Short mmCIF file of C-alpha atoms in Angstrom, two decimals:
data_model
loop_
_atom_site.label_atom_id
_atom_site.label_comp_id
_atom_site.label_asym_id
_atom_site.label_seq_id
_atom_site.Cartn_x
_atom_site.Cartn_y
_atom_site.Cartn_z
CA MET A 1 49.85 88.61 76.35
CA LYS A 2 53.47 89.45 75.82
CA LYS A 3 53.03 92.74 77.76
CA SER A 4 51.49 90.93 80.75
CA LYS A 5 54.45 88.55 80.91
CA VAL A 6 56.87 91.46 81.02
CA LEU A 7 54.94 93.02 83.91
CA TRP A 8 55.05 89.74 85.86
CA ILE A 9 58.81 89.43 85.39
CA THR A 10 59.41 93.06 86.42
CA GLY A 11 57.24 92.67 89.52
CA GLY A 12 59.09 89.52 90.47
CA ILE A 13 62.46 91.25 90.22
CA ILE A 14 61.27 94.15 92.38
CA LEU A 15 59.90 91.77 94.98
CA LEU A 16 63.17 89.85 95.04
CA VAL A 17 65.17 93.05 95.57
CA LEU A 18 62.88 94.08 98.42
CA LEU A 19 63.27 90.69 100.07
CA VAL A 20 67.05 90.80 99.86
CA PHE A 21 67.12 94.33 101.27
CA GLY A 22 64.82 93.31 104.10
CA VAL A 23 66.93 90.31 105.02
CA LEU A 24 70.12 92.37 105.02
CA SER A 25 68.51 95.08 107.17
CA LEU A 26 67.22 92.53 109.66
CA SER A 27 70.61 90.84 109.78
CA SER A 28 72.35 94.15 110.44
CA PHE A 29 69.92 95.02 113.22
CA SER A 30 70.26 91.64 114.83
CA THR A 31 74.11 91.92 115.05
CA LYS A 32 74.11 95.35 116.76
CA THR A 33 75.85 95.09 120.15
CA LEU A 34 75.11 96.98 123.34
CA THR A 35 77.45 99.79 124.30
CA GLU A 36 79.83 99.40 127.20
CA GLU A 37 77.80 101.81 129.29
CA GLU A 38 74.65 99.83 128.62
CA LEU A 39 76.38 96.60 129.62
CA LYS A 40 77.72 98.16 132.82
CA ALA A 41 74.31 99.53 133.72
CA THR A 42 72.75 96.12 133.12
CA ALA A 43 75.33 94.38 135.30
CA LEU A 44 75.00 96.88 138.15
CA THR A 45 71.23 96.59 138.07
CA LYS A 46 71.52 92.90 138.81
CA TYR A 47 74.67 92.98 140.95
CA PRO A 48 75.13 96.31 142.77
CA GLY A 49 78.73 97.10 143.64
CA GLU A 50 81.83 98.79 142.33
CA ILE A 51 83.19 97.92 138.90
CA ILE A 52 86.91 97.28 139.19
CA HIS A 53 87.78 95.68 135.81
CA THR A 54 86.29 95.25 132.35
CA ALA A 55 87.29 93.47 129.13
CA LYS A 56 85.41 93.17 125.85
CA THR A 57 85.60 90.66 122.99
CA ASP A 58 83.45 90.37 119.88
CA ASN A 59 80.52 88.71 121.58
CA GLU A 60 81.27 88.80 125.27
CA TYR A 61 81.83 91.40 127.88
CA GLU A 62 83.74 90.49 131.02
CA ILE A 63 83.33 92.59 134.08
CA GLU A 64 84.53 92.31 137.69
CA ILE A 65 82.45 93.87 140.43
CA GLN A 66 83.42 94.40 144.04
CA MET A 67 80.41 93.52 146.17
CA GLU A 68 80.03 93.22 149.92
CA SER A 69 80.70 89.50 149.87
CA GLY A 70 83.71 89.67 147.54
CA VAL A 71 84.76 90.17 143.94
CA TYR A 72 82.70 88.55 141.19
CA ALA A 73 83.63 87.95 137.55
CA ILE A 74 80.66 88.24 135.19
CA ARG A 75 80.48 87.26 131.52
CA MET A 76 77.79 88.97 129.48
CA ASP A 77 76.43 88.65 125.96
CA THR A 78 77.26 91.89 124.18
CA ASN A 79 74.18 91.59 121.94
CA ASN A 80 71.51 91.52 124.60
CA GLY A 81 73.24 91.90 127.99
CA ASN A 82 72.30 88.44 129.16
CA ILE A 83 74.47 87.02 131.93
CA LEU A 84 76.46 84.08 130.61
CA SER A 85 78.22 83.21 133.85
CA LEU A 86 78.85 84.52 137.36
CA LYS A 87 81.86 83.45 139.41
CA GLN A 88 83.22 84.64 142.74
CA VAL A 89 86.97 85.20 142.36
CA MET A 90 87.77 86.72 145.75
CA THR A 91 86.13 86.67 149.14
CA GLU A 92 86.02 89.72 151.35
CA GLU A 93 88.42 89.34 154.25
CA LEU A 94 87.78 91.91 156.88
CA SER A 95 90.94 93.08 158.57
CA PRO A 96 90.79 92.91 162.34
CA SER A 97 90.72 96.34 163.85
CA VAL A 98 94.04 97.35 165.41
CA ASP A 99 94.28 100.12 167.95
CA VAL A 100 97.05 102.68 167.91
CA LEU A 101 99.51 102.29 170.78
CA THR A 102 99.51 105.03 173.37
CA GLU A 103 102.41 107.44 173.76
CA ALA A 104 103.35 105.71 177.02
CA GLN A 105 103.51 102.34 175.26
CA ILE A 106 105.68 103.78 172.50
CA LYS A 107 108.05 105.26 175.09
CA LYS A 108 108.42 101.81 176.61
CA GLU A 109 109.10 100.25 173.21
CA ILE A 110 111.95 102.67 172.42
CA ALA A 111 113.38 102.93 175.91
CA THR A 112 116.61 101.21 174.86
CA GLN A 113 117.24 103.62 172.00
CA GLY A 114 118.45 106.47 174.20
CA GLU A 115 117.29 109.26 176.46
CA LEU A 116 113.95 110.50 175.19
CA GLN A 117 113.87 114.20 174.34
CA SER A 118 110.51 114.54 172.60
CA ILE A 119 107.73 112.48 171.02
CA HIS A 120 104.62 113.31 169.02
CA PHE A 121 102.04 111.52 166.89
CA ALA A 122 101.97 112.37 163.16
CA ASN A 123 98.85 111.60 161.17
CA ALA A 124 99.69 112.48 157.55
CA ASP A 125 99.39 110.07 154.64
CA THR A 126 100.53 107.37 157.02
CA SER A 127 100.37 107.49 160.78
CA TYR A 128 103.51 107.21 162.92
CA TYR A 129 105.16 108.44 166.09
CA GLU A 130 108.22 110.64 165.76
CA ALA A 131 110.57 110.49 168.71
CA VAL A 132 113.90 112.21 169.34
CA VAL A 133 116.38 110.54 171.66
CA HIS A 134 119.94 111.32 172.71
CA LYS A 135 122.54 108.62 173.00
CA GLU A 136 126.08 109.62 173.90
CA ASN A 137 126.81 112.54 171.57
CA VAL A 138 124.28 111.59 168.91
CA GLU A 139 120.73 112.83 168.41
CA ILE A 140 118.54 110.11 166.88
CA THR A 141 115.20 110.85 165.24
CA LEU A 142 112.98 107.77 165.16
CA LYS A 143 109.88 107.08 163.09
CA VAL A 144 107.90 104.45 164.99
CA ASP A 145 105.01 102.28 163.82
CA PRO A 146 101.99 103.32 165.94
CA TYR A 147 100.48 99.83 165.88
CA ASP A 148 103.32 97.54 166.92
CA GLY A 149 106.03 99.93 168.12
CA SER A 150 108.58 98.83 165.54
CA ILE A 151 111.06 101.39 164.24
CA ILE A 152 110.26 102.31 160.66
CA ASP A 153 113.14 104.70 160.09
CA SER A 154 115.85 106.49 162.01
CA THR A 155 118.29 109.30 161.29
CA GLN A 156 121.26 110.43 163.34
CA ALA A 157 123.08 113.71 163.79
CA PRO A 158 125.82 114.81 166.15
CA ILE A 159 124.69 116.85 169.12
CA GLU A 160 126.04 120.35 168.91
CA THR A 161 127.51 121.33 172.26
CA PRO A 162 126.36 124.79 173.23
CA ILE A 163 129.07 127.31 173.92
CA SER A 164 129.64 127.39 177.65
CA PRO A 165 129.97 130.79 179.24
CA LYS A 166 133.20 129.47 180.78
CA SER A 167 134.66 129.05 177.30
CA VAL A 168 134.58 132.81 176.84
CA LEU A 169 137.69 134.66 177.91
CA LEU A 170 137.43 136.81 181.00
CA SER A 171 137.87 140.49 180.45
CA GLU A 172 141.01 142.19 181.72
CA GLU A 173 138.95 144.03 184.32
CA GLU A 174 137.52 140.78 185.64
CA ALA A 175 141.01 139.27 185.95
CA LEU A 176 142.20 142.34 187.92
CA ILE A 177 139.30 142.08 190.36
CA ILE A 178 139.81 138.33 190.88
CA ALA A 179 143.51 138.70 191.58
CA ALA A 180 143.03 141.66 193.95
CA GLU A 181 140.26 139.93 195.93
CA HIS A 182 142.26 136.72 196.15
CA LEU A 183 145.17 138.43 197.89
CA LYS A 184 143.07 141.19 199.44
CA GLY A 185 145.39 143.72 197.87
CA VAL A 186 145.46 146.31 195.12
CA ALA A 187 145.88 145.18 191.53
CA ASP A 188 147.90 147.00 188.96
CA ASP A 189 146.06 148.87 186.24
CA ASP A 190 146.99 146.35 183.56
CA ALA A 191 146.86 142.59 183.20
CA GLU A 192 148.84 140.60 180.66
CA LEU A 193 146.98 138.01 178.65
CA HIS A 194 149.02 134.95 177.62
CA GLN A 195 147.69 132.36 175.17
CA PRO A 196 150.36 129.65 174.82
CA SER A 197 149.74 127.02 172.15
CA GLY A 198 147.98 123.95 173.49
CA GLN A 199 147.41 125.47 176.92
CA THR A 200 144.61 127.35 178.61
CA PRO A 201 145.05 131.13 178.26
CA TYR A 202 145.72 133.06 181.44
CA TYR A 203 146.21 136.53 182.81
CA LEU A 204 149.20 137.70 184.86
CA VAL A 205 148.23 140.42 187.33
CA GLU A 206 150.52 142.33 189.67
CA VAL A 207 148.98 142.81 193.09
CA GLU A 208 150.38 144.95 195.91
CA ILE A 209 149.57 144.26 199.52
CA GLU A 210 149.98 147.41 201.58
CA ASN A 211 151.23 146.68 205.07
CA GLY A 212 153.35 149.67 206.07
CA GLU A 213 157.00 148.88 205.82
CA ASP A 214 156.17 145.27 204.93
CA ASP A 215 154.42 146.02 201.64
CA ARG A 216 154.61 143.05 199.34
CA GLU A 217 153.95 142.46 195.66
CA ALA A 218 152.99 139.31 193.84
CA VAL A 219 152.22 138.21 190.31
CA VAL A 220 148.97 136.29 190.20
CA GLN A 221 148.16 133.88 187.41
CA VAL A 222 144.40 133.82 186.66
CA ASP A 223 142.82 131.24 184.36
CA ALA A 224 141.30 133.29 181.53
CA TYR A 225 138.36 130.89 181.17
CA THR A 226 137.42 129.91 184.70
CA GLY A 227 138.83 132.79 186.73
CA THR A 228 140.66 130.32 188.92
CA VAL A 229 143.90 131.55 190.51
CA LYS A 230 146.51 129.14 189.19
CA SER A 231 149.66 130.43 190.95
CA ILE A 232 151.13 133.26 193.01
CA ASN A 233 154.74 134.36 192.66
CA TRP A 234 155.90 136.72 195.40
CA GLU A 235 158.48 139.29 194.48
CA ASN A 236 161.44 139.90 196.73
#
C-alpha cells in the first residue's frame, strides 16, 4: 500500500513537470515575431508599391509604401503580420509636363546680355543651355535654364585682343621700298629705326631723286607700324 502511494506521488510530479514545460514551450512559440523580410513581403502582397520607410517596435511594424495613388503608412502586428491600420499620408501630384525652349527662344531671352557668339544645349546631370556673348571688352559665359530662359549662372573674362599685323614693326627693307615708291626715287641702303618713348616708332630713309643737274635728296619718315609716310624733309 505504501509502495503504491509513492508511485502515485512520483507520477503526479512527472505530470506536473511535463505540464509546466508544455506551457512554457507554447508561450515561447506564441511570442515569436515575424522577421522584417516576412513583414515586408506580407505588406507588398496586399499593397504593391515601393517601400520607402520602415520602423519597428516590440509589437508593431510601421511601413510606408509609395503606390500609384500616393504614399501610405501601414501599421502591422509583428506576431502575425495582420494589418492594424492603413493611412494615406501623401497624394501623388503629377507635375505638368514642361517642354524645353528652343534655341531661338533662348537667343531671344538673352538678347540683352550682349552679342551672341555661340550657344549649345547641354544634357548632363541637369539640362541647360550654355551661351557665350560679348559685351564691350568682356566675354560672358551664360548657363541658361532650358525651361524658362532664366540665367542660372554667368562668368566673365576679358576679351584678349589678337595681335594685329599692324602692331608688328616693318622690316628695314619694307621701309626703304615705301619711302622710295612714295617719292619715286632711289632709297639709300640703310634706314634708321627710331623708337622714342611714348611715341610710335618710325624709320628715317634717305631718298635721292635723280633729275640731271637738279638731283634732290630727302629724308622720309615712315611709320614703323603702318608704313605711312609721316614727313619729308628736303635737303638743300
